[in-house]
């Protein structure tokens, strides 16, 4: 099956290699490109823990964190963001199960509001308000945008492939990406061309952005993780 992967380029390349090894043809068309913000720095405080809600957040944090800060515990939203944090040199990393709600629950289990503030390495656009969740539990949370994800268009050859029924499935990992895809498909007049296409979605929130597009079926991962999402795709 020919699959369309819409993640940012870095994540798409690794995923495409995995899918090709399983016998699929893969086209990469990132709908978001990542730009790290200049002129930002990690405030100097006695942080109890650092929080990352994406692999890009982990990489952005690694760019600005000095060596001593890399010994501070990191709580990551999932295994991909945890792996990115470890690759950046953070020594004490724990992963939640894949979304801000499970990260909030993990923080509540292993951290103590009395033991110091938390720092959230965020993007310029948020998927869920982790800061508010943790503040409701009594934590002090400082959040700083370290990167932004800029919307990208679908290349014309990808639009043509969708129109001609050459793509059998599209993978979506965020509501923002799914929303951008929906907007581009509607602008191109192609919703009726998706009748033979399956949408593979990381969560119900992602799937919600695709309502009314006319996919053959919209499948939702059992849990918000890469492993769970790719398990939906038949060999």
C-alpha positions as a printed NumPy array, in Angstrom:
array([[  0.   ,   0.   ,   0.   ],
       [  1.176,   3.531,  -0.734],
       [  1.112,   5.63 ,   2.425],
       [  1.375,   9.378,   2.911],
       [  3.269,  10.549,   6.009],
       [  2.548,  14.123,   7.074],
       [  4.919,  14.519,  10.056],
       [  7.8  ,  17.012,  10.107],
       [ 10.734,  15.875,   7.992],
       [ 12.974,  14.466,  10.722],
       [ 10.295,  12.242,  12.235],
       [  8.945,  11.292,   8.804],
       [ 12.249,   9.884,   7.576],
       [ 12.564,   7.37 ,  10.427],
       [  8.918,   6.349,  10.167],
       [  9.121,   5.977,   6.39 ],
       [ 12.083,   3.62 ,   6.754],
       [ 10.092,   1.449,   9.154],
       [  7.052,   1.344,   6.871],
       [  9.123,   0.566,   3.794],
       [ 10.725,  -2.323,   5.662],
       [  7.196,  -3.667,   6.128],
       [  6.62 ,  -3.586,   2.373],
       [  4.79 ,  -0.287,   1.936],
       [  5.507,   2.474,  -0.547],
       [  5.848,   5.766,   1.336],
       [  5.512,   9.392,   0.278],
       [  6.609,  12.102,   2.712],
       [  4.841,  15.458,   2.653],
       [  5.436,  17.339,   5.93 ],
       [  2.555,  19.671,   6.729],
       [  4.556,  21.395,   9.461],
       [  8.173,  22.534,   9.403],
       [ 10.046,  23.144,  12.658],
       [ 11.922,  26.357,  13.387],
       [ 13.826,  26.755,  16.647],
       [ 13.469,  30.212,  18.143],
       [ 16.558,  32.341,  18.615],
       [ 17.241,  34.485,  21.644],
       [ 15.511,  32.26 ,  24.192],
       [ 17.202,  30.885,  27.298],
       [ 16.256,  28.643,  30.175],
       [ 15.657,  30.783,  33.276],
       [ 18.099,  30.019,  36.097],
       [ 16.021,  28.5  ,  38.865],
       [ 16.152,  25.406,  41.034],
       [ 13.963,  23.36 ,  38.713],
       [ 12.447,  20.221,  40.174],
       [ 11.88 ,  18.785,  36.68 ],
       [ 11.731,  19.693,  33.001],
       [  8.656,  18.796,  30.954],
       [  8.644,  18.069,  27.214],
       [  5.496,  17.465,  25.198],
       [  7.128,  16.653,  21.858],
       [ 10.386,  15.413,  20.412],
       [ 10.899,  18.878,  18.945],
       [ 10.505,  20.385,  22.393],
       [ 13.154,  18.   ,  23.708],
       [ 15.553,  18.96 ,  20.913],
       [ 14.885,  22.664,  21.413],
       [ 15.525,  22.287,  25.127],
       [ 18.764,  20.444,  24.432],
       [ 19.969,  23.37 ,  22.331],
       [ 19.778,  25.823,  25.242],
       [ 20.36 ,  23.665,  28.334],
       [ 23.815,  23.787,  29.855],
       [ 25.511,  20.612,  31.085],
       [ 24.414,  20.943,  34.713],
       [ 20.779,  21.331,  33.652],
       [ 20.932,  18.022,  31.799],
       [ 21.08 ,  16.256,  35.157],
       [ 17.621,  17.579,  36.098],
       [ 14.842,  14.971,  35.741],
       [ 12.891,  15.168,  32.499],
       [  9.305,  13.986,  32.146],
       [  8.395,  13.385,  28.522],
       [  4.981,  12.952,  26.953],
       [  5.886,   9.658,  25.269],
       [  8.692,   7.377,  24.187],
       [  9.598,   9.399,  21.088],
       [ 10.048,  12.598,  23.078],
       [ 11.883,  10.668,  25.805],
       [ 14.273,   9.221,  23.224],
       [ 14.887,  12.709,  21.817],
       [ 15.66 ,  14.018,  25.305],
       [ 18.154,  11.198,  25.926],
       [ 19.78 ,  11.901,  22.573],
       [ 20.252,  15.509,  23.708],
       [ 22.19 ,  14.293,  26.75 ],
       [ 19.558,  14.405,  29.467],
       [ 20.437,  11.627,  31.898],
       [ 17.246,  11.129,  33.915],
       [ 14.246,  10.778,  31.601],
       [ 10.857,   9.181,  32.194],
       [  8.107,   8.781,  29.611],
       [  4.35 ,   9.019,  30.06 ],
       [  1.925,   7.167,  27.801],
       [  1.561,   9.668,  25.002],
       [ -0.514,  12.797,  25.733],
       [ -0.641,  15.761,  28.104],
       [ -3.17 ,  14.031,  30.352],
       [ -0.916,  11.06 ,  31.014],
       [  2.06 ,  13.408,  31.447],
       [  0.044,  15.383,  33.986],
       [ -0.761,  12.138,  35.822],
       [  2.892,  11.033,  35.777],
       [  4.017,  14.366,  37.203],
       [  1.42 ,  14.087,  39.95 ],
       [  2.766,  10.633,  40.885],
       [  6.477,  11.311,  40.919],
       [  6.822,  15.029,  41.712],
       [  5.908,  17.16 ,  44.72 ],
       [  4.586,  20.738,  44.479],
       [  6.634,  21.614,  47.58 ],
       [  9.949,  20.58 ,  45.993],
       [ 10.329,  23.29 ,  43.403],
       [  9.028,  24.691,  40.124],
       [  8.637,  22.868,  36.817],
       [  9.734,  24.086,  33.39 ],
       [  7.722,  23.218,  30.28 ],
       [  9.633,  23.382,  26.99 ],
       [  6.79 ,  24.194,  24.609],
       [  6.056,  25.107,  21.033],
       [  4.367,  28.326,  19.99 ],
       [  1.103,  26.398,  19.507],
       [ -0.095,  24.164,  22.333],
       [ -2.001,  20.891,  22.198],
       [ -3.576,  20.911,  25.646],
       [ -2.754,  23.19 ,  28.569],
       [ -0.332,  21.156,  30.684],
       [  0.598,  24.226,  32.703],
       [ -2.992,  24.785,  33.841],
       [ -3.449,  21.092,  34.666],
       [ -0.405,  21.029,  36.907],
       [ -1.116,  24.391,  38.485],
       [ -4.508,  23.014,  39.498],
       [ -2.557,  20.365,  41.424],
       [ -0.545,  23.028,  43.241],
       [  2.621,  23.002,  41.113],
       [  4.39 ,  26.132,  39.966],
       [  4.982,  25.815,  36.223],
       [  6.925,  28.135,  33.951],
       [  6.333,  27.656,  30.229],
       [  8.422,  29.018,  27.389],
       [  7.996,  28.589,  23.635],
       [ 11.289,  27.308,  22.231],
       [ 10.189,  26.473,  18.683],
       [  7.384,  27.017,  16.231],
       [  5.826,  24.692,  13.7  ],
       [  5.006,  26.499,  10.467],
       [  2.264,  25.203,   8.18 ],
       [  3.25 ,  23.808,   4.803],
       [  1.3  ,  23.053,   1.612],
       [  0.828,  19.662,  -0.005],
       [  2.97 ,  19.386,  -3.159],
       [  1.034,  19.219,  -6.408],
       [  2.237,  15.681,  -7.12 ],
       [  0.734,  14.531,  -3.812],
       [ -2.564,  16.237,  -4.599],
       [ -2.521,  14.542,  -8.018],
       [ -1.802,  11.151,  -6.43 ],
       [ -4.745,  11.568,  -4.043],
       [ -6.992,  12.652,  -6.907],
       [ -5.962,   9.628,  -8.983],
       [ -6.478,   7.134,  -6.154],
       [ -2.789,   6.253,  -5.876],
       [ -2.569,   6.668,  -2.1  ],
       [ -4.199,   4.11 ,   0.172],
       [ -3.572,   5.624,   3.595],
       [ -2.545,   8.869,   5.32 ],
       [ -0.938,   9.029,   8.77 ],
       [ -1.84 ,  11.905,  11.107],
       [ -0.117,  12.632,  14.425],
       [ -1.581,  15.956,  15.584],
       [ -4.847,  17.902,  15.352],
       [ -2.984,  20.797,  13.779],
       [ -1.553,  18.639,  10.995],
       [ -4.912,  17.005,  10.361],
       [ -6.596,  20.404,  10.274],
       [ -4.044,  21.697,   7.768],
       [ -4.578,  18.629,   5.572],
       [ -8.355,  19.112,   5.692],
       [ -8.053,  22.78 ,   4.732],
       [ -5.76 ,  22.005,   1.79 ],
       [ -7.932,  19.164,   0.528],
       [-11.043,  21.347,   0.632],
       [ -9.217,  24.212,  -1.084],
       [ -8.168,  21.816,  -3.859],
       [-11.71 ,  20.471,  -4.23 ],
       [-10.643,  16.912,  -3.434],
       [-12.805,  15.623,  -0.535],
       [-14.665,  13.325,  -2.96 ],
       [-11.335,  11.777,  -4.008],
       [-10.692,  10.22 ,  -0.585],
       [-13.222,   7.407,  -0.849],
       [-10.483,   4.817,  -1.237],
       [ -8.172,   6.265,   1.428],
       [ -7.844,   5.285,   5.092],
       [ -6.875,   7.917,   7.676],
       [ -4.699,   6.565,  10.495],
       [ -4.972,   8.899,  13.486],
       [ -3.035,   9.151,  16.739],
       [ -6.106,  10.166,  18.759],
       [ -9.779,  11.035,  18.601],
       [ -8.84 ,  14.728,  18.671],
       [ -6.783,  14.208,  15.512],
       [ -9.617,  12.3  ,  13.827],
       [-12.051,  15.072,  14.715],
       [-10.21 ,  17.485,  12.421],
       [-10.935,  15.193,   9.46 ],
       [-14.718,  15.103,   9.845],
       [-16.602,  15.334,   6.567],
       [-13.633,  14.671,   4.292],
       [-15.001,  11.429,   2.893],
       [-12.246,   9.   ,   3.868],
       [-13.088,   5.337,   3.325],
       [-12.474,   4.86 ,   7.029],
       [-10.863,   6.77 ,   9.874],
       [ -8.947,   4.567,  12.287],
       [ -7.806,   5.739,  15.718],
       [ -4.872,   4.296,  17.644],
       [ -5.747,   2.434,  20.84 ],
       [ -3.346,   4.718,  22.694],
       [ -1.536,   7.878,  21.548],
       [  1.784,   6.29 ,  20.595],
       [  3.663,   5.623,  17.381],
       [  3.614,   1.879,  18.043],
       [ -0.139,   1.872,  18.489],
       [ -0.717,   3.956,  15.366],
       [  1.454,   1.847,  13.096],
       [ -0.209,  -1.3  ,  14.475],
       [ -3.36 ,  -0.155,  12.656],
       [ -1.659,  -0.51 ,   9.286],
       [ -1.912,  -3.958,   7.775],
       [  1.254,  -5.456,   6.349]])
